[in-house]
Amino acid sequence: AQSVTQLDSQVPVFEEAPVELRCNYSSSVSVYLFWYVQYPNQGLQLLLKYLSGSTLVKGINGFEAEFNKSQTSFHLRKPSVHISDTAEYFCAVSDQVQAGTALIFGKGTTLSVSS
Amino acid sequence: EAGVAQSPRYKIIEKRQSVAFWCNPISGHATLYWYQQILGQGPKLLIQFQNNGVVDDSQLPKDRFSAERLKGVDSTLKIQPAKLEDSAVYLCASSLQRDPQYFGPGTRLTVL
């Protein structure tokens, strides 16, 4: 069975500061890794994904994440946040062997950016 | 390219009433998922379809929830009768094989 732990439920930061949202996963099989963002009253939007290859993945809106297999982590980073980045962020995994299987999500991290 | 469409966006019902949600996936996406997102938690899979067949419904409360995807395109999720704990956002997602899932805007259900 797979599980995802997002280590921080809330992350408050000031505008233009760097941010890291932490995600650890547990799985007995190889996995694909994802970060989704959810703005208020909206569905989930894909930020970035790790399927294979380079462990540093770049996504939309200036976000990037690094896959660390030995630490089973997939932390999300942005060097300088904007007010508009305020949202809920979800880390998710899916089974790499059985492609197309459902996503297992963490509980989410609320990023609050203030001026 | 049109995204995943869902309706209604909001629904308020009394407990023990029935309710239905509709989802139209991205054109050509064979796989369709329904997730339940309770406030403060991440989405949890209810049911997964591949074309019009069920792939995984192990977490669907079958005594009250049902879902269908008759022609392998759009899908309906029904709750009958609803309980207070069914208050949540119901998200529909679709994907091509081995591609990421794309989510609709969700239906927010409030059961009073």
mmCIF file of C-alpha atoms in Angstrom:
data_model
loop_
_atom_site.group_PDB
_atom_site.id
_atom_site.type_symbol
_atom_site.label_atom_id
_atom_site.label_comp_id
_atom_site.label_asym_id
_atom_site.label_seq_id
_atom_site.Cartn_x
_atom_site.Cartn_y
_atom_site.Cartn_z
ATOM 1 C CA ALA A 1 0.000 0.000 0.000
ATOM 2 C CA GLN A 2 1.083 3.546 -0.659
ATOM 3 C CA SER A 3 0.808 6.603 1.567
ATOM 4 C CA VAL A 4 1.743 10.264 1.378
ATOM 5 C CA THR A 5 2.678 12.535 4.272
ATOM 6 C CA GLN A 6 2.765 16.276 3.870
ATOM 7 C CA LEU A 7 4.795 17.424 6.812
ATOM 8 C CA ASP A 8 3.339 20.911 7.191
ATOM 9 C CA SER A 9 -0.386 21.602 7.275
ATOM 10 C CA GLN A 10 0.118 25.378 7.012
ATOM 11 C CA VAL A 11 3.006 27.458 5.694
ATOM 12 C CA PRO A 12 2.797 31.251 6.091
ATOM 13 C CA VAL A 13 5.371 33.289 4.154
ATOM 14 C CA PHE A 14 5.914 36.863 3.036
ATOM 15 C CA GLU A 15 5.767 37.869 -0.595
ATOM 16 C CA GLU A 16 9.046 37.399 -2.524
ATOM 17 C CA ALA A 17 10.391 34.964 0.102
ATOM 18 C CA PRO A 18 11.425 31.418 -0.869
ATOM 19 C CA VAL A 19 9.221 28.512 0.162
ATOM 20 C CA GLU A 20 9.501 24.737 0.490
ATOM 21 C CA LEU A 21 6.525 22.430 0.943
ATOM 22 C CA ARG A 22 7.586 19.017 2.181
ATOM 23 C CA CYS A 23 6.259 15.677 1.012
ATOM 24 C CA ASN A 24 7.311 12.155 1.973
ATOM 25 C CA TYR A 25 5.832 8.981 0.570
ATOM 26 C CA SER A 26 5.788 5.301 1.398
ATOM 27 C CA SER A 27 5.462 2.578 -1.213
ATOM 28 C CA SER A 28 6.580 -0.989 -1.850
ATOM 29 C CA VAL A 29 6.639 -0.384 -5.615
ATOM 30 C CA SER A 30 8.012 2.294 -7.920
ATOM 31 C CA VAL A 31 5.792 5.339 -8.099
ATOM 32 C CA TYR A 32 5.000 8.391 -10.143
ATOM 33 C CA LEU A 33 4.905 11.623 -8.122
ATOM 34 C CA PHE A 34 2.776 14.715 -8.567
ATOM 35 C CA TRP A 35 2.064 18.106 -7.050
ATOM 36 C CA TYR A 36 -1.354 19.659 -7.564
ATOM 37 C CA VAL A 37 -2.602 23.112 -6.539
ATOM 38 C CA GLN A 38 -6.170 23.926 -5.543
ATOM 39 C CA TYR A 39 -7.408 27.508 -5.474
ATOM 40 C CA PRO A 40 -10.564 28.298 -3.463
ATOM 41 C CA ASN A 41 -13.711 26.749 -4.947
ATOM 42 C CA GLN A 42 -11.805 25.222 -7.836
ATOM 43 C CA GLY A 43 -10.634 21.773 -8.856
ATOM 44 C CA LEU A 44 -7.055 20.549 -8.736
ATOM 45 C CA GLN A 45 -4.532 21.842 -11.255
ATOM 46 C CA LEU A 46 -1.368 19.891 -12.073
ATOM 47 C CA LEU A 47 1.769 21.814 -11.066
ATOM 48 C CA LEU A 48 4.387 19.257 -12.001
ATOM 49 C CA LYS A 49 5.069 15.554 -12.249
ATOM 50 C CA TYR A 50 7.939 13.114 -11.893
ATOM 51 C CA LEU A 51 7.679 10.053 -14.104
ATOM 52 C CA SER A 52 11.338 9.184 -14.754
ATOM 53 C CA GLY A 53 14.663 10.748 -15.719
ATOM 54 C CA SER A 54 16.046 13.884 -14.077
ATOM 55 C CA THR A 55 15.209 14.084 -10.404
ATOM 56 C CA LEU A 56 14.731 17.875 -10.592
ATOM 57 C CA VAL A 57 11.391 18.621 -12.150
ATOM 58 C CA LYS A 58 10.237 22.058 -13.234
ATOM 59 C CA GLY A 59 6.574 22.938 -13.328
ATOM 60 C CA ILE A 60 4.266 25.832 -13.981
ATOM 61 C CA ASN A 61 4.267 29.185 -12.172
ATOM 62 C CA GLY A 62 7.987 28.922 -11.285
ATOM 63 C CA PHE A 63 7.650 25.863 -9.048
ATOM 64 C CA GLU A 64 10.080 22.969 -9.029
ATOM 65 C CA ALA A 65 10.424 19.737 -7.076
ATOM 66 C CA GLU A 66 13.206 17.276 -6.423
ATOM 67 C CA PHE A 67 12.723 13.531 -6.229
ATOM 68 C CA ASN A 68 14.922 11.886 -3.620
ATOM 69 C CA LYS A 69 14.540 8.127 -3.789
ATOM 70 C CA SER A 70 16.732 7.344 -0.778
ATOM 71 C CA GLN A 71 14.729 9.691 1.439
ATOM 72 C CA THR A 72 11.428 8.904 -0.316
ATOM 73 C CA SER A 73 10.739 12.613 -0.600
ATOM 74 C CA PHE A 74 9.393 14.969 -3.253
ATOM 75 C CA HIS A 75 9.616 18.477 -1.835
ATOM 76 C CA LEU A 76 8.154 21.441 -3.728
ATOM 77 C CA ARG A 77 10.071 24.718 -3.914
ATOM 78 C CA LYS A 78 9.725 28.213 -5.286
ATOM 79 C CA PRO A 79 12.502 30.816 -4.947
ATOM 80 C CA SER A 80 10.166 33.812 -4.705
ATOM 81 C CA VAL A 81 6.437 33.566 -3.999
ATOM 82 C CA HIS A 82 3.642 35.926 -4.980
ATOM 83 C CA ILE A 83 0.359 36.743 -3.281
ATOM 84 C CA SER A 84 -1.351 34.786 -6.063
ATOM 85 C CA ASP A 85 0.399 31.571 -4.930
ATOM 86 C CA THR A 86 -1.873 31.459 -1.883
ATOM 87 C CA ALA A 87 -3.670 28.121 -2.238
ATOM 88 C CA GLU A 88 -3.830 24.512 -1.054
ATOM 89 C CA TYR A 89 -1.071 22.242 -2.351
ATOM 90 C CA PHE A 90 -1.379 18.469 -2.593
ATOM 91 C CA CYS A 91 1.337 15.901 -3.094
ATOM 92 C CA ALA A 92 0.224 12.628 -4.709
ATOM 93 C CA VAL A 93 1.610 9.283 -5.853
ATOM 94 C CA SER A 94 0.437 6.584 -8.208
ATOM 95 C CA ASP A 95 1.653 3.087 -8.952
ATOM 96 C CA GLN A 96 4.233 3.125 -11.738
ATOM 97 C CA VAL A 97 3.760 -0.541 -12.575
ATOM 98 C CA GLN A 98 -0.015 -0.422 -12.919
ATOM 99 C CA ALA A 99 -0.180 2.774 -14.960
ATOM 100 C CA GLY A 100 -3.429 4.645 -14.769
ATOM 101 C CA THR A 101 -4.187 3.669 -11.190
ATOM 102 C CA ALA A 102 -5.777 6.227 -8.907
ATOM 103 C CA LEU A 103 -3.787 8.864 -7.092
ATOM 104 C CA ILE A 104 -3.077 8.653 -3.379
ATOM 105 C CA PHE A 105 -3.044 12.160 -1.931
ATOM 106 C CA GLY A 106 -1.559 13.739 1.136
ATOM 107 C CA LYS A 107 -3.724 15.875 3.386
ATOM 108 C CA GLY A 108 -2.543 19.087 1.793
ATOM 109 C CA THR A 109 -0.508 22.131 2.782
ATOM 110 C CA THR A 110 -2.067 25.563 2.938
ATOM 111 C CA LEU A 111 0.344 28.165 1.613
ATOM 112 C CA SER A 112 -0.521 31.685 2.762
ATOM 113 C CA VAL A 113 1.450 34.504 1.175
ATOM 114 C CA SER A 114 1.156 37.955 2.716
ATOM 115 C CA SER A 115 2.611 41.331 1.828
ATOM 116 C CA GLU B 1 -9.082 21.813 -25.479
ATOM 117 C CA ALA B 2 -12.086 21.742 -23.167
ATOM 118 C CA GLY B 3 -11.451 20.542 -19.630
ATOM 119 C CA VAL B 4 -13.401 18.168 -17.431
ATOM 120 C CA ALA B 5 -16.940 19.451 -16.934
ATOM 121 C CA GLN B 6 -19.013 18.832 -13.802
ATOM 122 C CA SER B 7 -22.489 19.830 -12.714
ATOM 123 C CA PRO B 8 -23.977 21.065 -10.549
ATOM 124 C CA ARG B 9 -21.263 23.125 -8.857
ATOM 125 C CA TYR B 10 -23.145 23.304 -5.567
ATOM 126 C CA LYS B 11 -25.915 21.222 -4.022
ATOM 127 C CA ILE B 12 -27.654 21.425 -0.651
ATOM 128 C CA ILE B 13 -29.950 18.590 0.428
ATOM 129 C CA GLU B 14 -31.521 17.189 3.569
ATOM 130 C CA LYS B 15 -30.232 13.911 4.991
ATOM 131 C CA ARG B 16 -31.931 10.815 3.577
ATOM 132 C CA GLN B 17 -32.574 12.599 0.262
ATOM 133 C CA SER B 18 -30.950 11.465 -2.963
ATOM 134 C CA VAL B 19 -28.587 13.431 -5.213
ATOM 135 C CA ALA B 20 -26.785 12.907 -8.526
ATOM 136 C CA PHE B 21 -23.664 14.456 -9.973
ATOM 137 C CA TRP B 22 -22.640 14.528 -13.614
ATOM 138 C CA CYS B 23 -19.184 14.513 -15.208
ATOM 139 C CA ASN B 24 -18.052 14.889 -18.815
ATOM 140 C CA PRO B 25 -14.336 14.026 -19.203
ATOM 141 C CA ILE B 26 -11.841 15.447 -21.660
ATOM 142 C CA SER B 27 -12.560 14.124 -25.137
ATOM 143 C CA GLY B 28 -10.724 10.883 -25.820
ATOM 144 C CA HIS B 29 -9.841 10.142 -22.196
ATOM 145 C CA ALA B 30 -10.698 6.514 -21.564
ATOM 146 C CA THR B 31 -10.122 6.569 -17.812
ATOM 147 C CA LEU B 32 -12.498 8.434 -15.496
ATOM 148 C CA TYR B 33 -12.221 8.799 -11.728
ATOM 149 C CA TRP B 34 -14.545 10.042 -8.998
ATOM 150 C CA TYR B 35 -12.889 11.326 -5.828
ATOM 151 C CA GLN B 36 -14.408 12.505 -2.549
ATOM 152 C CA GLN B 37 -12.673 15.417 -0.800
ATOM 153 C CA ILE B 38 -13.771 16.027 2.775
ATOM 154 C CA LEU B 39 -12.899 19.422 4.219
ATOM 155 C CA GLY B 40 -9.291 19.526 5.394
ATOM 156 C CA GLN B 41 -8.281 16.319 3.656
ATOM 157 C CA GLY B 42 -6.871 15.223 0.335
ATOM 158 C CA PRO B 43 -9.120 13.646 -2.286
ATOM 159 C CA LYS B 44 -9.890 9.947 -1.885
ATOM 160 C CA LEU B 45 -10.831 7.663 -4.758
ATOM 161 C CA LEU B 46 -14.410 6.429 -4.859
ATOM 162 C CA ILE B 47 -14.473 4.672 -8.228
ATOM 163 C CA GLN B 48 -12.396 4.347 -11.395
ATOM 164 C CA PHE B 49 -13.702 3.499 -14.870
ATOM 165 C CA GLN B 50 -11.795 2.334 -17.917
ATOM 166 C CA ASN B 51 -14.128 3.095 -20.834
ATOM 167 C CA ASN B 52 -17.462 1.865 -19.459
ATOM 168 C CA GLY B 53 -16.023 -0.836 -17.177
ATOM 169 C CA VAL B 54 -15.251 -0.499 -13.469
ATOM 170 C CA VAL B 55 -11.550 -0.860 -12.619
ATOM 171 C CA ASP B 56 -11.659 -0.093 -8.893
ATOM 172 C CA ASP B 57 -14.659 0.533 -6.653
ATOM 173 C CA SER B 58 -13.202 -0.897 -3.464
ATOM 174 C CA GLN B 59 -13.722 2.344 -1.518
ATOM 175 C CA LEU B 60 -17.211 3.107 -2.794
ATOM 176 C CA PRO B 61 -19.887 2.746 -0.052
ATOM 177 C CA LYS B 62 -22.067 0.553 -2.226
ATOM 178 C CA ASP B 63 -25.015 0.557 0.155
ATOM 179 C CA ARG B 64 -25.677 4.198 -0.724
ATOM 180 C CA PHE B 65 -23.361 5.229 -3.579
ATOM 181 C CA SER B 66 -23.627 4.153 -7.199
ATOM 182 C CA ALA B 67 -21.938 5.271 -10.398
ATOM 183 C CA GLU B 68 -22.248 4.507 -14.068
ATOM 184 C CA ARG B 69 -20.538 5.348 -17.323
ATOM 185 C CA LEU B 70 -22.855 3.724 -19.837
ATOM 186 C CA LYS B 71 -21.361 4.826 -23.161
ATOM 187 C CA GLY B 72 -17.765 5.176 -22.009
ATOM 188 C CA VAL B 73 -17.943 8.961 -22.054
ATOM 189 C CA ASP B 74 -19.816 10.916 -19.393
ATOM 190 C CA SER B 75 -20.565 9.549 -15.953
ATOM 191 C CA THR B 76 -23.079 9.957 -13.138
ATOM 192 C CA LEU B 77 -22.452 9.481 -9.422
ATOM 193 C CA LYS B 78 -25.493 9.017 -7.181
ATOM 194 C CA ILE B 79 -25.986 9.015 -3.424
ATOM 195 C CA GLN B 80 -29.190 7.519 -2.011
ATOM 196 C CA PRO B 81 -29.900 8.127 0.808
ATOM 197 C CA ALA B 82 -27.454 10.856 1.807
ATOM 198 C CA LYS B 83 -25.935 11.083 5.277
ATOM 199 C CA LEU B 84 -24.445 14.071 7.054
ATOM 200 C CA GLU B 85 -20.943 12.639 6.605
ATOM 201 C CA ASP B 86 -21.360 12.728 2.817
ATOM 202 C CA SER B 87 -20.866 16.502 2.904
ATOM 203 C CA ALA B 88 -17.784 16.985 0.740
ATOM 204 C CA VAL B 89 -16.532 18.094 -2.644
ATOM 205 C CA TYR B 90 -16.926 15.440 -5.321
ATOM 206 C CA LEU B 91 -14.209 15.671 -7.943
ATOM 207 C CA CYS B 92 -14.195 14.032 -11.331
ATOM 208 C CA ALA B 93 -10.924 13.451 -13.174
ATOM 209 C CA SER B 94 -9.936 11.875 -16.465
ATOM 210 C CA SER B 95 -6.731 10.698 -18.089
ATOM 211 C CA LEU B 96 -5.151 8.887 -20.990
ATOM 212 C CA GLN B 97 -3.169 5.795 -20.091
ATOM 213 C CA ARG B 98 0.090 6.707 -18.297
ATOM 214 C CA ASP B 99 -0.760 10.425 -18.391
ATOM 215 C CA PRO B 100 -1.542 12.664 -15.424
ATOM 216 C CA GLN B 101 -5.111 13.071 -14.312
ATOM 217 C CA TYR B 102 -6.969 16.278 -15.102
ATOM 218 C CA PHE B 103 -9.618 17.409 -12.654
ATOM 219 C CA GLY B 104 -12.936 19.155 -13.030
ATOM 220 C CA PRO B 105 -14.060 22.052 -10.775
ATOM 221 C CA GLY B 106 -15.925 19.716 -8.425
ATOM 222 C CA THR B 107 -19.407 19.618 -6.913
ATOM 223 C CA ARG B 108 -19.708 20.874 -3.342
ATOM 224 C CA LEU B 109 -22.377 18.862 -1.505
ATOM 225 C CA THR B 110 -23.835 20.019 1.789
ATOM 226 C CA VAL B 111 -26.096 17.573 3.638
ATOM 227 C CA LEU B 112 -28.248 19.172 6.374
#
